[in-house]
Coordinates of C-alpha atoms and ligand atoms in Angstrom, one line a residue:
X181 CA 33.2 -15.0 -5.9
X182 CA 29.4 -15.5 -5.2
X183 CA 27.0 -12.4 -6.9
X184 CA 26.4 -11.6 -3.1
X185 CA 29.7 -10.1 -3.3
X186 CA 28.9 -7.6 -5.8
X187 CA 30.6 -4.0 -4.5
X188 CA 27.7 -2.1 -3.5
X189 CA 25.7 0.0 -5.8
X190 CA 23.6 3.2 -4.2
X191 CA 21.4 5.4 -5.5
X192 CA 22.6 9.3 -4.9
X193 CA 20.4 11.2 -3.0
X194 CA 22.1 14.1 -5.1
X195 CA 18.6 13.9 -7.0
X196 CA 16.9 15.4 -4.4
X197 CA 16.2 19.1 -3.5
X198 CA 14.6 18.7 -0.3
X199 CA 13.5 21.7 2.4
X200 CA 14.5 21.3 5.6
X201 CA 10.9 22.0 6.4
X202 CA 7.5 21.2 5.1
X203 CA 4.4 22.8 5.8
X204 CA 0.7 21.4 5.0
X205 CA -0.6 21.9 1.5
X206 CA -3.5 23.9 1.6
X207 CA -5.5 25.8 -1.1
X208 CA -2.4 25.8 -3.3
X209 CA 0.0 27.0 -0.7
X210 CA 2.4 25.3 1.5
X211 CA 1.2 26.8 5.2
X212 CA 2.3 26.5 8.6
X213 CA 0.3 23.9 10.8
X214 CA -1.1 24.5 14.6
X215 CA -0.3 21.1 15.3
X216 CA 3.5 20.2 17.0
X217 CA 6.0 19.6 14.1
X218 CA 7.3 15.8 13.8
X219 CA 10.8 15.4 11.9
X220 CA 10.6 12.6 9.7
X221 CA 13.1 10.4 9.5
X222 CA 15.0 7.3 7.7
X223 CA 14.0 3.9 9.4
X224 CA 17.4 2.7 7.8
X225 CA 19.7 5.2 9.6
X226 CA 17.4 7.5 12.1
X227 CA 18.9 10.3 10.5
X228 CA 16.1 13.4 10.2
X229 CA 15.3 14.2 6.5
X230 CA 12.8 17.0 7.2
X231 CA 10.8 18.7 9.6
X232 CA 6.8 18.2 8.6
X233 CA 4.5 20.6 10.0
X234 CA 1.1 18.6 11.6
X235 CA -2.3 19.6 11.2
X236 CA -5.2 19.9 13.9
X237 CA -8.5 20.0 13.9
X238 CA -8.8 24.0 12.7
X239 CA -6.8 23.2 10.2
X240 CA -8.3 20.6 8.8
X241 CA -11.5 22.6 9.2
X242 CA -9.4 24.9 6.5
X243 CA -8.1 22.7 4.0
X244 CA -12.0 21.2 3.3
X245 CA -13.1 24.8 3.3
X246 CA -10.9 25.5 0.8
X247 CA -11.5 21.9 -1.2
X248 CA -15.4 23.0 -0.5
X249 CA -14.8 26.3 -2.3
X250 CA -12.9 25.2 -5.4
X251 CA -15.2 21.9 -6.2
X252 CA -18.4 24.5 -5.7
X253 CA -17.0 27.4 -8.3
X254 CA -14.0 25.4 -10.1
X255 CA -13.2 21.7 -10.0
X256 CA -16.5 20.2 -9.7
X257 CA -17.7 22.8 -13.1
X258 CA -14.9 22.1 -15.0
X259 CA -15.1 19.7 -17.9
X260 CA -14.0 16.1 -18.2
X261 CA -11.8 17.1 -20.3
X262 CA -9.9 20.1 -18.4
X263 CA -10.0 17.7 -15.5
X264 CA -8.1 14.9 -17.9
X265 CA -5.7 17.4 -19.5
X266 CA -4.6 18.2 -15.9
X267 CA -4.9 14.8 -14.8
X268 CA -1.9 13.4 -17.6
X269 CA 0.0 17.1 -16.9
X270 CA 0.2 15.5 -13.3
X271 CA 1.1 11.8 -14.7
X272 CA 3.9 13.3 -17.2
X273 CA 5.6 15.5 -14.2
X274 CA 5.9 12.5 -12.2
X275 CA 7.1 10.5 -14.4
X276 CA 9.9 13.3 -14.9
X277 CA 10.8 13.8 -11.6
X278 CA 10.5 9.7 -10.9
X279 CA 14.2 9.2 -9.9
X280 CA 13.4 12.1 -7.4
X281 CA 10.2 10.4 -6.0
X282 CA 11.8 6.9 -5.9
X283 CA 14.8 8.7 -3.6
X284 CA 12.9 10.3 -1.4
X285 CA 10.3 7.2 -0.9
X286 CA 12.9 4.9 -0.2
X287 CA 14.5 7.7 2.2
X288 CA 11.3 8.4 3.5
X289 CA 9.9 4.8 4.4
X290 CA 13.0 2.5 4.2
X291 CA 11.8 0.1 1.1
X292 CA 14.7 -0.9 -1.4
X293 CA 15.2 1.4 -4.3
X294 CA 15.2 -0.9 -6.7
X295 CA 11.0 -1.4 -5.7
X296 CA 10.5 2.1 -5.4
X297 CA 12.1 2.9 -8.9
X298 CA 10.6 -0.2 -11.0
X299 CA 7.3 -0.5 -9.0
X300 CA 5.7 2.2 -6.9
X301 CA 6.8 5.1 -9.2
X302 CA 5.7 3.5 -12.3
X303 CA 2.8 2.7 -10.8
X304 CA 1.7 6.1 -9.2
X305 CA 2.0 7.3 -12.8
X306 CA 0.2 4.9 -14.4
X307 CA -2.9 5.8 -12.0
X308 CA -3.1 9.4 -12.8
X309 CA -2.3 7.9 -16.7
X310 CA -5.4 5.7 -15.9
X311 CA -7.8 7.9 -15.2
X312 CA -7.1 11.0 -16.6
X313 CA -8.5 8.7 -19.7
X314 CA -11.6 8.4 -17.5
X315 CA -12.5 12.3 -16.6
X316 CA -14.2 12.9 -19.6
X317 CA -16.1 9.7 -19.8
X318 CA -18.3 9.3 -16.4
X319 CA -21.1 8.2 -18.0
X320 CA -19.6 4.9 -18.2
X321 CA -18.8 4.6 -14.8
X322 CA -21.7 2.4 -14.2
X323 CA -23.3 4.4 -11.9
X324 CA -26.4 5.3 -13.8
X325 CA -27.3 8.7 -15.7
X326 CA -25.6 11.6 -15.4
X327 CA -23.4 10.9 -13.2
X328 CA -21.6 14.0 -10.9
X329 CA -18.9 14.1 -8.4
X330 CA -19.7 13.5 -4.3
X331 CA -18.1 16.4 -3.0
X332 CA -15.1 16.6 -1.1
X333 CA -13.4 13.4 -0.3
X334 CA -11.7 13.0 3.0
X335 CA -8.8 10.5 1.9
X336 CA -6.6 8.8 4.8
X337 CA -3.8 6.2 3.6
X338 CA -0.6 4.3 5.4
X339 CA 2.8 4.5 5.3
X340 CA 3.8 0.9 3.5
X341 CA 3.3 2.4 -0.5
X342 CA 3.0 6.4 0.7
X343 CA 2.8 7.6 -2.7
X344 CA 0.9 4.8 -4.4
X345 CA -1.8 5.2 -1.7
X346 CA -2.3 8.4 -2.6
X347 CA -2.4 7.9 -6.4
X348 CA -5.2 5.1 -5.7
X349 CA -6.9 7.5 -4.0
X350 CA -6.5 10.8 -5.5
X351 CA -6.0 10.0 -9.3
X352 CA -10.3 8.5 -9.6
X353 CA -11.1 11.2 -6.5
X354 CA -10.0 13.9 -8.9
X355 CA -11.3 12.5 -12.9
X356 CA -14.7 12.4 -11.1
X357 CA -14.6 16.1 -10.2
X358 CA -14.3 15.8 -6.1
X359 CA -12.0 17.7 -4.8
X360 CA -9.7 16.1 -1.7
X361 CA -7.8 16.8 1.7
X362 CA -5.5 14.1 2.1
X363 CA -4.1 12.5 5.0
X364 CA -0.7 10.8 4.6
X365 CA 0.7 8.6 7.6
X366 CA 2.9 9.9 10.4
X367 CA 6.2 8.2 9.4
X368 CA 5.8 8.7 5.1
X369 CA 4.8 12.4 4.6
X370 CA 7.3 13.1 2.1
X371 CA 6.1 12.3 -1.0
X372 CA 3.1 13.3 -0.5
X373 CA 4.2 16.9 -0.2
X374 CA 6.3 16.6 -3.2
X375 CA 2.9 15.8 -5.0
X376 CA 2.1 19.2 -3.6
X377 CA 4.4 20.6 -5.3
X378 CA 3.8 18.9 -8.5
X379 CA 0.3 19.9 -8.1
X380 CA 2.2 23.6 -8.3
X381 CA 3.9 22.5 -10.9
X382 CA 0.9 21.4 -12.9
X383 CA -0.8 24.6 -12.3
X384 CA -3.8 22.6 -10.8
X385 CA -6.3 25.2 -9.5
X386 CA -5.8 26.2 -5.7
X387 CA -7.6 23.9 -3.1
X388 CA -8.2 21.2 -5.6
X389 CA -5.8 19.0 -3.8
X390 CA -4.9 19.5 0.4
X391 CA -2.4 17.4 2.0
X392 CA -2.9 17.9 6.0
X393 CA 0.6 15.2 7.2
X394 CA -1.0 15.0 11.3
X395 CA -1.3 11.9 13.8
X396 CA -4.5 9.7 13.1
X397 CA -6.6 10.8 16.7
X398 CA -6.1 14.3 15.5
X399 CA -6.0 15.3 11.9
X400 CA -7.3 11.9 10.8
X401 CA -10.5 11.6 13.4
X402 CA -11.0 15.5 12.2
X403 CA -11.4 14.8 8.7
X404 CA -13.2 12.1 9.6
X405 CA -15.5 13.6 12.0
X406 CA -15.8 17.1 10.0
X407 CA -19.5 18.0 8.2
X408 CA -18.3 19.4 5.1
X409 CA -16.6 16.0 4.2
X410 CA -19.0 14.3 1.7
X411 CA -16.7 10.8 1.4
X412 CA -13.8 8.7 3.6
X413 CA -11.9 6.4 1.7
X414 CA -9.4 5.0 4.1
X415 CA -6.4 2.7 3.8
X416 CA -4.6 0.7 7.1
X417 CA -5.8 -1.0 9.9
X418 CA -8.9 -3.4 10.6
X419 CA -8.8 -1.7 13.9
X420 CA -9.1 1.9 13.0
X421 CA -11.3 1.0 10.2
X422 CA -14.1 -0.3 12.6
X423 CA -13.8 3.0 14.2
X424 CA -14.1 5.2 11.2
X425 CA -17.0 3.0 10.0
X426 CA -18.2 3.2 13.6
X427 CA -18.0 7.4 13.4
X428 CA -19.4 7.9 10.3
X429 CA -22.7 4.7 11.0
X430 CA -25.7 6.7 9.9
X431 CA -24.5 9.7 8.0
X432 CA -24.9 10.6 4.5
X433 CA -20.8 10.3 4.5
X434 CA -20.0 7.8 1.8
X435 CA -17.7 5.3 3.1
X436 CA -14.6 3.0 1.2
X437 CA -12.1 1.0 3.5
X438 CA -8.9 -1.2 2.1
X439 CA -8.2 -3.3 5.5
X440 CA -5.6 -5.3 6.4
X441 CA -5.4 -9.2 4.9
X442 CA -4.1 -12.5 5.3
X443 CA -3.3 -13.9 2.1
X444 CA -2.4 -17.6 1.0
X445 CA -0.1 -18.9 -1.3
X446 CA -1.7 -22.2 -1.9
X447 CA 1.0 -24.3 -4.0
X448 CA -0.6 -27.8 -5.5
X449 CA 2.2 -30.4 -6.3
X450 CA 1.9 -29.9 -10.0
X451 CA 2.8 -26.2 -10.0
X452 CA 6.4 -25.1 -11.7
X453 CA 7.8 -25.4 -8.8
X454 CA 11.0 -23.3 -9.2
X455 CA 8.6 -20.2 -10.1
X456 CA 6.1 -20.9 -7.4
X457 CA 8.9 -20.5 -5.1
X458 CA 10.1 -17.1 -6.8
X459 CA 6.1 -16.0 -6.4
X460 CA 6.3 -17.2 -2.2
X461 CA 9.5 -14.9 -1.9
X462 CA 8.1 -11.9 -3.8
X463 CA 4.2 -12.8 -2.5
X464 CA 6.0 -12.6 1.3
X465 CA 9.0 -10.5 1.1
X466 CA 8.3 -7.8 -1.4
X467 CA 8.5 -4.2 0.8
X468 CA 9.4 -6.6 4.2
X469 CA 6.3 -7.4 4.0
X470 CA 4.4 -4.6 4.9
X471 CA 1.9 -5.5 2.1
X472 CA -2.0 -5.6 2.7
X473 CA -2.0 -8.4 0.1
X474 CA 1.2 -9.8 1.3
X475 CA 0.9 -14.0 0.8
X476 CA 2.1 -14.7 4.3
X477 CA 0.5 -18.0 4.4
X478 CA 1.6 -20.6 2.5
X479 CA -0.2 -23.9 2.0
X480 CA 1.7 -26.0 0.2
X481 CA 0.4 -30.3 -0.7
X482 CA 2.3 -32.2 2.0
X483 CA 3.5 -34.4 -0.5
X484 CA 6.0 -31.7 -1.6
X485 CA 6.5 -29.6 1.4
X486 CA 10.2 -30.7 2.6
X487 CA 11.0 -29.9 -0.8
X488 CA 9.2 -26.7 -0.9
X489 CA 10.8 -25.3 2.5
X490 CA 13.9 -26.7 1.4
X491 CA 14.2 -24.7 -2.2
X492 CA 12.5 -22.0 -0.5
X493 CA 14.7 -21.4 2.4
X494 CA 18.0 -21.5 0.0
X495 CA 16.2 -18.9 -2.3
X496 CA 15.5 -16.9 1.2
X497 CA 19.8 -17.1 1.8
X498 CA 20.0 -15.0 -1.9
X499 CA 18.1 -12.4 -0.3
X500 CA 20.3 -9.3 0.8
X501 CA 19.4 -7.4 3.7
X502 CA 20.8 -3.7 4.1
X503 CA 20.9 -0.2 2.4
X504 CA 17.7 0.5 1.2
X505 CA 19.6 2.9 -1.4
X506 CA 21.6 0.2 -2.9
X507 CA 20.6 -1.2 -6.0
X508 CA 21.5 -5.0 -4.9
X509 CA 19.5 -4.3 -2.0
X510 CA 16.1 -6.8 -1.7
X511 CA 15.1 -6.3 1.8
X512 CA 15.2 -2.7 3.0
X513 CA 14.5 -1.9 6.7
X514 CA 11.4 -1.7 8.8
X515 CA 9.2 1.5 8.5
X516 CA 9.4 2.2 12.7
X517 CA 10.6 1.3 15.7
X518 CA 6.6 0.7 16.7
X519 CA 5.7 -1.4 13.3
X520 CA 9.2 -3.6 14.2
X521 CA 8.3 -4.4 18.3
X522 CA 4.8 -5.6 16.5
X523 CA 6.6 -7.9 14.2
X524 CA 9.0 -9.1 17.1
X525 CA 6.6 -9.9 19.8
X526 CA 4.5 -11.9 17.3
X527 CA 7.3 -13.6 16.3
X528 CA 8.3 -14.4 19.8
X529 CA 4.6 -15.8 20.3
X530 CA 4.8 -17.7 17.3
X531 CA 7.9 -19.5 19.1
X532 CA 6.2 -19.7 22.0
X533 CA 3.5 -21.8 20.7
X534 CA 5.2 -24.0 19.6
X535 CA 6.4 -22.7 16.0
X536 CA 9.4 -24.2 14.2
X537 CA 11.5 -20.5 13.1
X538 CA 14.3 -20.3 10.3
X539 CA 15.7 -16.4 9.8
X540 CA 18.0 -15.7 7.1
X541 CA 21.9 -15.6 8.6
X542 CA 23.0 -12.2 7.7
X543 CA 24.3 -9.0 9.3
X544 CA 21.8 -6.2 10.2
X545 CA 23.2 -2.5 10.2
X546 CA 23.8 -1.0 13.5
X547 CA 21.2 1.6 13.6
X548 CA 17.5 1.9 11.9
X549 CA 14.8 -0.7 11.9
X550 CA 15.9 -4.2 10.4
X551 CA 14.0 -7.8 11.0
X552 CA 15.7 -10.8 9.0
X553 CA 13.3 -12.6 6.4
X554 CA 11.9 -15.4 8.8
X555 CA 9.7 -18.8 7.8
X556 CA 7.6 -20.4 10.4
X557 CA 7.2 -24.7 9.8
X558 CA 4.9 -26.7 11.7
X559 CA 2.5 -24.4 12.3
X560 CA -1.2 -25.3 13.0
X561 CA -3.9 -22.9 12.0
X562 CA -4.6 -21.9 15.2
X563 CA -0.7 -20.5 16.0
X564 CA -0.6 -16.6 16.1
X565 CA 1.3 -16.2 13.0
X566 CA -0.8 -18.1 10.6
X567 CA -3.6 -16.0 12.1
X568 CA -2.7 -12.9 12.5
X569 CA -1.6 -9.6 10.2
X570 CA 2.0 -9.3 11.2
X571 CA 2.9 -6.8 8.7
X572 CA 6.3 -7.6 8.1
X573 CA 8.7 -10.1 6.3
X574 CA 7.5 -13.5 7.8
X575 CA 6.2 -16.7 6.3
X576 CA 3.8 -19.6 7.8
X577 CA 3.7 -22.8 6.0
X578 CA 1.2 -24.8 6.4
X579 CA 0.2 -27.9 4.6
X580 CA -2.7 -29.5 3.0
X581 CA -4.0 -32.8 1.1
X582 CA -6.6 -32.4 -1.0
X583 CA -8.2 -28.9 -2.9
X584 CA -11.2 -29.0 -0.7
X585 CA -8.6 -28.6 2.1
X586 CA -6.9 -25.9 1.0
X587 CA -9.8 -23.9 -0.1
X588 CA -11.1 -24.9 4.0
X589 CA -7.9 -23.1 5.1
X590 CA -7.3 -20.8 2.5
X591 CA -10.4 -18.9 4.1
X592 CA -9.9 -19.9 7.2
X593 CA -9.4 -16.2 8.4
X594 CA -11.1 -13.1 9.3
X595 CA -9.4 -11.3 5.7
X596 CA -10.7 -11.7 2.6
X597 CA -7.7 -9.5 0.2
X598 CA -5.8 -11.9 -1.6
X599 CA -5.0 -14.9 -2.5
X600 CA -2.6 -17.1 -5.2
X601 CA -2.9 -20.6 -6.7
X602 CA 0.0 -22.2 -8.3
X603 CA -0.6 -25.2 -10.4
X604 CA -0.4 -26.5 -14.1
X605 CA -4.2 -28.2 -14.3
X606 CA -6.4 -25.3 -15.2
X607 CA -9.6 -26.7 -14.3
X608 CA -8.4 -26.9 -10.6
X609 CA -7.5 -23.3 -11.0
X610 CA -10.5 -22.0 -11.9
X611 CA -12.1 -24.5 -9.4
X612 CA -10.1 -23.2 -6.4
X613 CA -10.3 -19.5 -7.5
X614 CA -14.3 -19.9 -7.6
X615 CA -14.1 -21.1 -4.1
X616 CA -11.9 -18.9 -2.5
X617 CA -13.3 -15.5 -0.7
X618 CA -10.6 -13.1 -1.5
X619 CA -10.9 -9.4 -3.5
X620 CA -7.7 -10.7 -5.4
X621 CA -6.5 -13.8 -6.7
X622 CA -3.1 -14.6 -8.7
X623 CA -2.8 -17.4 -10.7
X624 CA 0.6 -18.7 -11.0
X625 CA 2.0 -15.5 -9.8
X626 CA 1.8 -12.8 -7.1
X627 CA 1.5 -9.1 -6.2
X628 CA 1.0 -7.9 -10.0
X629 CA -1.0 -4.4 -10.2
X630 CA -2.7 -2.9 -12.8
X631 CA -4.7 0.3 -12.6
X632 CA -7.5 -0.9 -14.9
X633 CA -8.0 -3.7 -12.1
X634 CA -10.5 -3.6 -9.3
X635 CA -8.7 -4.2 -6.0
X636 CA -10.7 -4.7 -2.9
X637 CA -11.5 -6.9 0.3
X638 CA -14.3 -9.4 1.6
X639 CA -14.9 -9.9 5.0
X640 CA -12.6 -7.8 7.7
X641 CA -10.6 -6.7 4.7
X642 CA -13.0 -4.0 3.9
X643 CA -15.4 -3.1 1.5
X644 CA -15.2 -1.0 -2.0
X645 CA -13.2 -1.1 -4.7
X646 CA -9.7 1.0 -5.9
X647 CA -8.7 0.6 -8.9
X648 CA -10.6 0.8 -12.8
X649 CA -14.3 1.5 -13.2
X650 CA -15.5 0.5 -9.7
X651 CA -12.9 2.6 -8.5
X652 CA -14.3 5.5 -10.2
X653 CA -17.8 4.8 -9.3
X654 CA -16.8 5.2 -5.7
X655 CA -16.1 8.9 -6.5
X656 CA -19.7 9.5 -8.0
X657 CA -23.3 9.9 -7.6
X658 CA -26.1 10.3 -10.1
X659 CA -27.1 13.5 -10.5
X660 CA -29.7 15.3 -7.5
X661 CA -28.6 12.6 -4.7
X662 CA -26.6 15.8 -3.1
Ligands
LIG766 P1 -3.3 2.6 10.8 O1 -4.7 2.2 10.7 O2 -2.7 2.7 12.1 O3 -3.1 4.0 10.1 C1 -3.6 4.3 8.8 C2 -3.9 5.7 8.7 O4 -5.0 6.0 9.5 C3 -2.7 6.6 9.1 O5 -2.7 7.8 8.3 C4 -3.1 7.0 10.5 O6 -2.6 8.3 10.9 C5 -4.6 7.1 10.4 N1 -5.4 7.0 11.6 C6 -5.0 6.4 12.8 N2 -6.0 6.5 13.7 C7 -7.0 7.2 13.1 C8 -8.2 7.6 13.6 N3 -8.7 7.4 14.9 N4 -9.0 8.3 12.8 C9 -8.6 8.6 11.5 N5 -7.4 8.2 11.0 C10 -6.6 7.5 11.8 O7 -2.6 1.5 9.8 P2 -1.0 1.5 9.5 O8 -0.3 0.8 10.6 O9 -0.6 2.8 9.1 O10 -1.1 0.6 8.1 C11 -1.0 -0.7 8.2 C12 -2.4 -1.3 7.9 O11 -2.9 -0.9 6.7 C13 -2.3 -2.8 7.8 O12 -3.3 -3.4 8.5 C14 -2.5 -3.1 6.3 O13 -3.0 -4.3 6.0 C15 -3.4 -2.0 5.9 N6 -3.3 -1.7 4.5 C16 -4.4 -2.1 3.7 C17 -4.3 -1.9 2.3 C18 -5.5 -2.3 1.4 O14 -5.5 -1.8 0.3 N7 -6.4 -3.1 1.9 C19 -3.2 -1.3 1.7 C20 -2.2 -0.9 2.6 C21 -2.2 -1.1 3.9

C-alpha cells in the first residue's frame, strides 16, 4: 500500500450553522439588497450553499453613510485603546469559531481544508492580533505628528484568500480609526458575512464595519466612484486596477492597489535541492495557484535542470487532486467555471507555441471546477505562459547560466510581487535579492506570511503596502490634511 491509498478523511460540514440566505451588512444589521440575489456555490460540487443578497449603487450610497456617521460621532473619537480592546475581541472570536471559518472557506471557494485550517485562518487571526497591538500606538506609524484616521475606506478584495483579504484590509483600516464598507468577490461572499456576524458578536459599534457582496461594474465601481469615500484599497486584477486608478486620477481619494504578479523561483545549482523542490511545489501549487505571489516561473541553472524537472515532476505524482473537504487532499478545485476557461485556453496557447506540457495522471471528479497540476519545459521567455498571470496551478521552467542571467529574466516581466532564491552561498543571495525588483523575496523558501511584514508590488503589481507599519500608515493622515 502506497500513502496515496489512505481511506479518505473529510472534514464535517456539521460545524457549520449556515442561513440559507444572506443579506448585506450594513450599519450593524444584516439588510436586504436592491441588487438581483446570486446563490453561491461550491466550485468542487456546484451545489448552492446560500443565497447572497447583492448591493447597487443606492446601497452602497447607505453603507458609507452609515460608515460616514459612526467614524464622525464614534469610531473615529474612540481611543486607541477601545479601538484595540475590540480589535483582539474580534481576533479571539475568530480564532473560536476557526474550524467554522476554515469549513465554510473551503466550501465557499474550493481550496483544500487542510490550507484553510493551518493557513488562512490562522492567519486572519493573527492580523486582527497584529494590529489591535497597533491602535493605541499611531504615533509610531511613521507618518508624522499626530497622526488621525482618513475617513471611510472603500475596501475591494478577490476571491483566491476571501477572508485573508479582508483581514489585510480591515484589521490596519480599523486600529487607525477609519471606518470601512467592504466589498468581497462575487464567487467568496461567505466568510465575509460570517465576519459580520462576528462583528455582532464582538459588539462592535453599528456601521463600523459594512460588507456590500455585489458584481465589480456595480457595487465595486459605486464604492469606487462614491464622494463620501475618503480611500480604495483594492486587491485583484492589473486590469481593473488601471481602471480604478484611472477613476479616482486627480481626486483627494487616497489610493492602495495589490495587482496581480509573476513570480520566479530562481534555483542556483548549489541550493538543497530536495527542499528547493518542496518550495517550487508549495511556491506553484499552494491554493491551485490562484496566488498573487504564486512562483509560476521557475528558472532553474541548466546544469541541473533534467534533474530538477525530473525530482520535481515525481514530487507533482504525490500530489492528490479531489475533495477539497478531505484532509489528504493537496489540490482542491478551481474557484469558477470563468477563472478555469482562463487557465485552459492559456494552457492550450502555451501548447500551441510550442510548449513542452506534463499534467499530473489522476482522476478529476465529475462535476465542479478541477485543472491537473501542469509543468511547461522548453519554454522561451516570450511563450504565453512564462509571460502571462495564469492564475492557476501551472509551472514554466525556464533555464539560466549565470546570476546576471537570472536576475535579466527574473525581471523580465511587467510584475514586480515576488520572488525566491534558493542557494547555499549567501553572498549570491544577498547579491541576487539586491538586484531583483520584486515587493517580496524568499530566501530558501516560499509563500511564508507574517503580519508584521510589509507586502507589496513594483511595477504593474501595484503600489502600497499591506501588512506591519506601512500597512498602517496607509490608513492615516497627519492631523488637519482632511
Ligand atoms: P478582479 O480584478 O476581477 O476582481 C477583484 C475585485 O474587484 C472583485 O471584488 C470584483 O468584483 C471587483 N471589481 C471588478 N470590476 C470592478 C470595477 N470596475 N470597479 C470596482 N471593482 C471591480 O480580480 P479577480 O479575478 O477577482 O482576482 C484575481 C486577481 O487578483 C489576480 O490578478 C491576482 O494576482 C490578484 N491578486 C493580487 C493580490 C495582491 O496582494 N497583489 C492578492 C490576491 C489577488
Amino acid at each position: 500500500m502506497s500513502f496515496l491509498d489512505f481511506a479518505p478523511a473529510p472534514e464535517s460540514t456539521s460545524v457549520l450553522n449556515l442561513r440559507t440566505s444572506y443579506g448585506l451588512f450594513i450599519n450593524g444589521e444584516f439588510v436586504d439588497g436592491h441588487g438581483e440575489p446570486i446563490t453561491t456555490i461550491s466550485p468542487a460540487t456546484e451545489k448552492p450553499i446560500a443565497e447572497i443578497a447583492h448591493a447597487n449603487a443606492q446601497d452602497v450610497s447607505l453603507a458609507v453613510a452609515a460608515a460616514r456617521k459612526s467614524h464622525d460621532t464614534v469610531w473615529g473619537r474612540m481611543s486607541g485603546t477601545d479601538r484595540g480592546k475590540y480589535l483582539f475581541r474580534i481576533a479571539r472570536l475568530i480564532q473560536e469559531r476557526a474550524r467554522e471559518f476554515a469549513v465554510a472557506e473551503t466550501l465557499d471557494n474550493g481550496k483544500p481544508i487542510r490550507e484553510t485550517r493551518d493557513v488562512d485562518i490562522p492567519l486572519v487571526a493573527a492580523w486582527f492580533f497584529h494590529y489591535a497591538g497597533w491602535a493605541d500606538k499611531l504615533e509610531w506609524a511613521g507618518v508624522g505628528p499626530n497622526p488621525t484616521s482618513l475617513g471611510v475606506a472603500g475596501q475591494i478584495i478577490p476571491w483566491n484568500f476571501p477572508l485573508m483579504m479582508l483581514a489585510w484590509k480591515v484589521a490596519p483600516a480599523l486600529a487607525a480609526g477609519n471606518t470601512v464598507v467592504l466589498k468581497p468577490a462575487e464567487t467568496t461572499p461567505l466568510t465575509a458575512l460570517l465576519f459580520a456576524e462576528v462583528c455582532q458578536q464582538a459588539g462592535l459599534p453599528a456601521g463600523v464595519v459594512n460588507i456590500v457582496p455585489g458584481l465589480g461594474e456595480v457595487a465595486g465601481a459605486a464604492l469606487v466612484e462614491h464622494p463620501g469615500i475618503n480611500k480604495i484599497a483594492f486587491t485583484g486584477s492589473t486590469g481593473v486596477g488601471r481602471h480604478i486608478a484611472r477613476t479616482l486620477a486627480g481626486t483627494d481619494v487616497a489610493l492602495t492597489l495589490e495587482l496581480g504578479g509573476k513570480g520566479a523561483n530562481i534555483v542556483f545549482d548549489d541550493a538543497p535541492i530536495d527542499e528547493a523542490i518542496e518550495g517550487v511545489v508549495r511556491g506553484i501549487f499552494f491554493n491551485q495557484g490562484h496566488v498573487c505571489c504564486a512562483g509560476s516561473r521557475l528558472l532553474v541553472q541548466e546544469n541541473i535542470h533534467d534533474e530538477v524537472v525530473e525530482k520535481l515532476t515525481r514530487r507533482m505524482s504525490t500530489l492528490r487532486l479531489g475533495d477539497p473537504l478531505d484532509k489528504n487532499t493537496d489540490i482542491g478545485a478551481i474557484n469558477s467555471r470563468e477563472q478555469l476557461e482562463r487557465i485552459t485556453s492559456l494552457v492550450s496557447q502555451g501548447e500551441a507555441e510550442g510548449g513542452v506540457r506534463w499534467s499530473l495522471d489522476c482522476e478529476v471528479p465529475q462535476k465542479g471546477f478541477w485543472f491537473r497540476p501542469t509543468v511547461f519545459t522548453g519554454v522561451t521567455t516570450s511563450n504565453t505562459v512564462a509571460r502571462d498571470e495564469i492564475f492557476g496551478p501551472v509551472l514554466s521552467v525556464l533555464t539560466f547560466r549565470t546570476a546576471e542571467e537570472a536576475i535579466l529574466k527574473a525581471n523580465n516581466t511587467p510584475y514586480g510581487l515576488s520572488a525566491g532564491i534558493w542557494t547555499n552561498t549567501a553572498s549570491r543571495m544577498l547579491q541576487v535579492a539586491d538586484e531583483l525588483r520584486a515587493g517580496v523575496i524568499w530566501a530558501n523558501t516560499f509563500n511564508q506570511f507574517d503580519p508584521a511584514s510589509p507586502f507589496g508590488g513594483y511595477k504593474e503589481s501595484g503600489f502600497g503596502r499591506e501588512g506591519g507599519r506601512p500597512g498602517l500608515a496607509a490608513y492615516l493622515t497627519t492631523e488637519g490634511a482632511r
